[in-house]
XYZ file of C-alpha atoms in Angstrom:
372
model
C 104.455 107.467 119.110
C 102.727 111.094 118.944
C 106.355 112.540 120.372
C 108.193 110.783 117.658
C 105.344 112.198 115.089
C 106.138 115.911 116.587
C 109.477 115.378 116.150
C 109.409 114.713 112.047
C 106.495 117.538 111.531
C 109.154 119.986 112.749
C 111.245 119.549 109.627
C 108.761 119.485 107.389
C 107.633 122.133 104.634
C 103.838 122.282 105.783
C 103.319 123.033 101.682
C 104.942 119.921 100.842
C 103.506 117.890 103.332
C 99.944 118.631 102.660
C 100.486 117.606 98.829
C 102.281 113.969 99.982
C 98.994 114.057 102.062
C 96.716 115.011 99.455
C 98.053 111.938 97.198
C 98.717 109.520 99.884
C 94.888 110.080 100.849
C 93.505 109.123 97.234
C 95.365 105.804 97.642
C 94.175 105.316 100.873
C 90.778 105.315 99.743
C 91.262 102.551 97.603
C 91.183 103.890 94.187
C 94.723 103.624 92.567
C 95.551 99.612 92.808
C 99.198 99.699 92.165
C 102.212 96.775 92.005
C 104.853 99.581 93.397
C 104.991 101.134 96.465
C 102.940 104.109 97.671
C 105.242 105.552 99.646
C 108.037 106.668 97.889
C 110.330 108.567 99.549
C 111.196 109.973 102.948
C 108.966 113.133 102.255
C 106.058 110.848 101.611
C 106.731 109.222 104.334
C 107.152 111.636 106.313
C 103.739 113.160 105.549
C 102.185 109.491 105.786
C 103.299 109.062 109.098
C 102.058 112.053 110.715
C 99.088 111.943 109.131
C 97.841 108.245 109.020
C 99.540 106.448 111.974
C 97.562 108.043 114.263
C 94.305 106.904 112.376
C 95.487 103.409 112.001
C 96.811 102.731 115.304
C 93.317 104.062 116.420
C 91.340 101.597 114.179
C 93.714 98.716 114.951
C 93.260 98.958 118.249
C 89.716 98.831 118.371
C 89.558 95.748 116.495
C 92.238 93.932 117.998
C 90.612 95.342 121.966
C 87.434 93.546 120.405
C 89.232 90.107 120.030
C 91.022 90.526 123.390
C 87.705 90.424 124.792
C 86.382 87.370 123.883
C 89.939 85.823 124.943
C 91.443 88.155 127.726
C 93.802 85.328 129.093
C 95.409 84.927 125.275
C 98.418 86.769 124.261
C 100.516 86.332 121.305
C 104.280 84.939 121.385
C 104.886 86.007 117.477
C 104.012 89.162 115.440
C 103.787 89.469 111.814
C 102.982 92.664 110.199
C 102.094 92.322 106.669
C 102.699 95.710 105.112
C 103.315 97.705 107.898
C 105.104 100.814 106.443
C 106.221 102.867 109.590
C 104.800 100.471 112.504
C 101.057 101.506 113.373
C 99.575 98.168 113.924
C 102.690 96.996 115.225
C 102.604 99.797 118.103
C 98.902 98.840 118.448
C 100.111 95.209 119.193
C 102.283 96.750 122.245
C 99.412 98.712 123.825
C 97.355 95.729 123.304
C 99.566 93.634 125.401
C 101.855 95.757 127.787
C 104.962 94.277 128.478
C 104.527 91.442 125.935
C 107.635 89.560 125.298
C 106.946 88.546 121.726
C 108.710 88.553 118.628
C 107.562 91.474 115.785
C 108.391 91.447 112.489
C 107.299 94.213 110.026
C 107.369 93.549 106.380
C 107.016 96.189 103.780
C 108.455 96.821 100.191
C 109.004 100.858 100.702
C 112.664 100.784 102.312
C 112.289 104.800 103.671
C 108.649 103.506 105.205
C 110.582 101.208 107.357
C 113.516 103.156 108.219
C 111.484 105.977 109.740
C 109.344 102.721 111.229
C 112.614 101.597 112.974
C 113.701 105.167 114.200
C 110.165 105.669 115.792
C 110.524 102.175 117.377
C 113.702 102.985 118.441
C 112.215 105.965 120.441
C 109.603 103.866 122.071
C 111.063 103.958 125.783
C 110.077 100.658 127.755
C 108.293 98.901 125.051
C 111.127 96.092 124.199
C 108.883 94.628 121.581
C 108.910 97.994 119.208
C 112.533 98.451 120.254
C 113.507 95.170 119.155
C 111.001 94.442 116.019
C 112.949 93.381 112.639
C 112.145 95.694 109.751
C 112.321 93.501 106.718
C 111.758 94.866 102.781
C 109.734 92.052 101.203
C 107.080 92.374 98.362
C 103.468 92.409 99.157
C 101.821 90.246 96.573
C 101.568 86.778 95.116
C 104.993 84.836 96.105
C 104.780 86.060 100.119
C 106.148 82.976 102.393
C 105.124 83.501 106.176
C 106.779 81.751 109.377
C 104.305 80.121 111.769
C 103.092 82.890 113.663
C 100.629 83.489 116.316
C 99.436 87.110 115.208
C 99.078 88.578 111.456
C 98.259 92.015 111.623
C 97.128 93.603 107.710
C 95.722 96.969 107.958
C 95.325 99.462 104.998
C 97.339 97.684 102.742
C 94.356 95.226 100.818
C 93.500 98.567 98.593
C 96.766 98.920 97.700
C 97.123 95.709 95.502
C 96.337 93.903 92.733
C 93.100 91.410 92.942
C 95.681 88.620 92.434
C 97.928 90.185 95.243
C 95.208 90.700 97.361
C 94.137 87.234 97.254
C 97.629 85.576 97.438
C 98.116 88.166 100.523
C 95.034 86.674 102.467
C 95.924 82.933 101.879
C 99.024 83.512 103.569
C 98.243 85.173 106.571
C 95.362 82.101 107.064
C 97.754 79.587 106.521
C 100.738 81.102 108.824
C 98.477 82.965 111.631
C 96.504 81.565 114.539
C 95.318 85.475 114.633
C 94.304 87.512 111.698
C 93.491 90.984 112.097
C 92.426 93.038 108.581
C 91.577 96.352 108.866
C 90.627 98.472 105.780
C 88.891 102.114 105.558
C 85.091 102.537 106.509
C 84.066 103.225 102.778
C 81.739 100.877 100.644
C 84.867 99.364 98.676
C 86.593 98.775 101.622
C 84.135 96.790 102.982
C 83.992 94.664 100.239
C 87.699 94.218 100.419
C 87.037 93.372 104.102
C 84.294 91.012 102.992
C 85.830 89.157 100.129
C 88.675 88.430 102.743
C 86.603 87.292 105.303
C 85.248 84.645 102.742
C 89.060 83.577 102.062
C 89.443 83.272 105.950
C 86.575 81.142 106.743
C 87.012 79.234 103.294
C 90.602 77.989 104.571
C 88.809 76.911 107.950
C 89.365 80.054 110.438
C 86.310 81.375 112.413
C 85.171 84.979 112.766
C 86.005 86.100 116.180
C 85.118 90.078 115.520
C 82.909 92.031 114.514
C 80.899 89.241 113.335
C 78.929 87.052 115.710
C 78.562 84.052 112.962
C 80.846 82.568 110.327
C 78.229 82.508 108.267
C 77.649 84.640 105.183
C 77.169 88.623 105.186
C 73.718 89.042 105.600
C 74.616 93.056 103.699
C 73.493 93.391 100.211
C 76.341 94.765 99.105
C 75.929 98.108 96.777
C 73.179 98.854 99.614
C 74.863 99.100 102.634
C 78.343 98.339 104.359
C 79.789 97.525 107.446
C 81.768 99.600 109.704
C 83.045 101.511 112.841
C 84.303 104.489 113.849
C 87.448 105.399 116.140
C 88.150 108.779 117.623
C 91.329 110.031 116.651
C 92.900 113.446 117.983
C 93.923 115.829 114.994
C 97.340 117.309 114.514
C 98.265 120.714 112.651
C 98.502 118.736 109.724
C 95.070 116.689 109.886
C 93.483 120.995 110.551
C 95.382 122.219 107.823
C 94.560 119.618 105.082
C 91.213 119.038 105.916
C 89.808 122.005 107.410
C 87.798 122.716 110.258
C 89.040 123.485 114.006
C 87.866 120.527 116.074
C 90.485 118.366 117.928
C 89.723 115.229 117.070
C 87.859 113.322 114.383
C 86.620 109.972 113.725
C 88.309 107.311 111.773
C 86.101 104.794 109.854
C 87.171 101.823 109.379
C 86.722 97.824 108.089
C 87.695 95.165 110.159
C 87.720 91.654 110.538
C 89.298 88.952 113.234
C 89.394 85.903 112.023
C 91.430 82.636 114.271
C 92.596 79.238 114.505
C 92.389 79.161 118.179
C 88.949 77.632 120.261
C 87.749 81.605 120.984
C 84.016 81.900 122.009
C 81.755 83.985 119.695
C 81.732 87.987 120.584
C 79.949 88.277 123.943
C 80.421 84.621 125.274
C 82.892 83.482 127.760
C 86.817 83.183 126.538
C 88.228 80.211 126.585
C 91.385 79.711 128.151
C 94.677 80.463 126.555
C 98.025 81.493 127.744
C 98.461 84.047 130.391
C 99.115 87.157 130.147
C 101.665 88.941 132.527
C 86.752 108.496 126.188
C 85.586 111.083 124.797
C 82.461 111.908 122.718
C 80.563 109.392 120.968
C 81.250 109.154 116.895
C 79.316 110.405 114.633
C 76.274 108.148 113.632
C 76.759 105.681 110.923
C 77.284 102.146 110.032
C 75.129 99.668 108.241
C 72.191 99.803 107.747
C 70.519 96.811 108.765
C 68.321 95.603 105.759
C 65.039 94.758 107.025
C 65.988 96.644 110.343
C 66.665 100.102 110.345
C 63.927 101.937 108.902
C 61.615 98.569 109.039
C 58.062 98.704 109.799
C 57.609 99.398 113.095
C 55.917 96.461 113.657
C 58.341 94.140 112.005
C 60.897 95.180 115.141
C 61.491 93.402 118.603
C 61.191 95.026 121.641
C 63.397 93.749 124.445
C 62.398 91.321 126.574
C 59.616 90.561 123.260
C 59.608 87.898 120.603
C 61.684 90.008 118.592
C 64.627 89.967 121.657
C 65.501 86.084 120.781
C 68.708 85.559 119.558
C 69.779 88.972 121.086
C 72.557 87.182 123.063
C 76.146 88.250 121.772
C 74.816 90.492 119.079
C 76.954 93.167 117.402
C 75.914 96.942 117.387
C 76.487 97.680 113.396
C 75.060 101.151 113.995
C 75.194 104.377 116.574
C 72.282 103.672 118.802
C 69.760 105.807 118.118
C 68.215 108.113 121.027
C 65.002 108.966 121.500
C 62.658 109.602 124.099
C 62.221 107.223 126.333
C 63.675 104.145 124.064
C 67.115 103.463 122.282
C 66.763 101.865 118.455
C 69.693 99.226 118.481
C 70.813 97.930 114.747
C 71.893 94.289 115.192
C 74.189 91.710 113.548
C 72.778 88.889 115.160
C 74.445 85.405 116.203
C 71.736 83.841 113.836
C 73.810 85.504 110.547
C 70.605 88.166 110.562
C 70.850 92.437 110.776
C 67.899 93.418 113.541
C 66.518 96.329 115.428
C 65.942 95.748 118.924
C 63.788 98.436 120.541
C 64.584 98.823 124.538
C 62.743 101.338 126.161
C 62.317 102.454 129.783
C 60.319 100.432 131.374
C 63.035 97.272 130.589
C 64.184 99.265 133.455
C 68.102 97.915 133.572
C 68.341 96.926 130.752
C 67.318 100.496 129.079
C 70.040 102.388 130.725
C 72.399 99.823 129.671
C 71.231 100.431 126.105
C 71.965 104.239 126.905
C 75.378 103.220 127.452
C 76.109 100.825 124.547
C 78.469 102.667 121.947
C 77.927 102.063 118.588
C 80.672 98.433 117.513
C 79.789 96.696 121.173
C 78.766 93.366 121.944
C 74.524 93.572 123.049
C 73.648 92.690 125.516
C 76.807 93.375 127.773
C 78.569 90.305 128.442
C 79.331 89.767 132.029
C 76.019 91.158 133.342
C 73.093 89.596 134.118
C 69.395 90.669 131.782
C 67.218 92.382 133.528
């Protein structure tokens, strides 16, 4: 994929590509709700692609590598792609599952979005699934039909629509997929987006499988806080020369929810069984913050191995651990629908230098070891 990119950024006016970028970012962001497309032409797409698909095929993997986790033995025979513009997600879906024989379709209304999509696939060496994914123009919005399928993929498309094509978007994808993957950008009103879908999933009888350790409701307030991750994401020419600054990478926040059909275990427990199947620095610290957790009363918090621990089993990390000496501060979602701080500190022995080790978006404890 990052060849293909280099290819395109070689004819490109770096002027004119930085002010598709500029644009393309504010609706990105979530703030300009539109019933047209947002890419428009090939310069915009052009720009979009060497800019964003990096980012998004970043995030996407991370959330889908969570839900592979609690089901390693699944793989999908059918791929949708619900607004996929030039392909990210769907080349997520091939480095997901390697040599995956299933069926891809990508469905976006910007025609030059696709075409470029297609030519990058086209590029895409052993991976028959890219080579041989159908690129269909379809509207996004209220009036979407969806074939049986085992995987919907939606990722940064939710901020791009109407509240009635948002809606009619995520009723789809819950009544054709036995895999939904959302994915939306780390910011406040993405979350909600992510949120408000979630609701829709469960509502129409799918289960969370990741982040969230519970079906259950939120436990965020939202306007306090909001839920998120971060992916690192190595920056191009363009990325330095739009935004600034000299470091090679940065780190993409995003939104995510996996909701399914299928009988998956909750995040950390055992998979159950489906069809077979043939790092650099840390992020920056963020996340929620856990309401009655972070910044609680000392008191208030668990230690592990304490009272406080219970529940602990399967929790999410909603926040970069924080280090200090001689203990790591761990920001729960917990399997009970609750946000906790679990307190591990060195003499838990084991069980503190796995906490060392826990990045901020895993499953606490680690599944597949035993507790100390």
């Amino acid at each position: 994929m990052r060849a293909g990119l280099a290819e395109l950024l070689d004819g490109l006016p770096s002027r004119q590509a930085a002010q598709a970028v500029e644009r393309l970012i504010a609706s990105y962001r979530g703030r300009t709700p539109t019933d047209a497309p947002v890419l428009r032409d090939r310069s915009d797409v052009t720009a979009y692609a060497a800019y964003r698909m990096p980012a998004t095929f970043e995030a996407v993997s991370a959330a889908l590598g969570e839900f592979r986790d609690t089901m390693p033995h699944w793989a999908p025979d059918s791929h949708v792609d619900i607004g996929g513009g030039t392909g990210a997600a769907t080349w997520a879906v091939a480095a997901g599952w390697p040599g995956g024989r299933y069926r891809t379709t990508v469905l976006d209304w910007a025609e030059p979005a696709l075409a470029l999509g297609a030519e990058l696939a086209g590029k895409s060496g052993t991976t028959a699934a890219l080579r041989e994914a159908e690129w269909r123009r379809a509207v996004i919005g209220d009036g979407l039909r969806l074939p049986g399928t085992d995987l919907v993929t939606v990722s940064y498309v939710l901020g791009e629509l109407t509240g009635a094509d948002r809606a009619a978007v995520v009723e789809e994808a819950a009544r054709a997929g036995q895999v939904v993957v959302l994915v939306e950008p780390g910011t406040p009103e993405g979350y909600l987006r992510i949120r408000q879908a979630r609701d829709r999933l469960t509502e129409a009888g799918l289960r969370t499988a990741a982040p969230c350790p519970h079906s259950g409701r939120c436990p965020i307030e939202p306007g306090r806080d909001w839920c998120h991750f971060a992916a690192r994401v190595g920056r191009s020419s363009l990325h330095r020369q739009v935004k600034g600054g000299s470091l090679p990478y940065e780190d993409e926040k995003f939104s995510y929810v996996v909701a399914t059909r299928l009988p998956a275990a909750e995040p950390g427990g055992a998979a159950e069984p489906g069809r077979a199947t043939g790092d650099g620095p840390g992020p920056e610290s963020g996340g929620v913050t856990a309401s009655g957790a972070a910044g609680a009363d000392p008191a208030d918090a668990g230690t592990a191995g304490g009272p406080g621990a219970q529940g602990a089993g399967g929790a999410r990390v909603v926040r970069r651990p924080q280090l200090r000496k001689g203990q790591v501060l761990l920001d729960l979602c917990t399997p009970e629908g609750a946000l906790r701080r679990e307190t591990v500190t060195k003499r838990h022995g084991a069980r503190y230098r796995q906490a060392r080790d826990t990045d901020w978006g895993a499953v606490w404890p680690p599944p597949g070891r035993e507790e100390p």
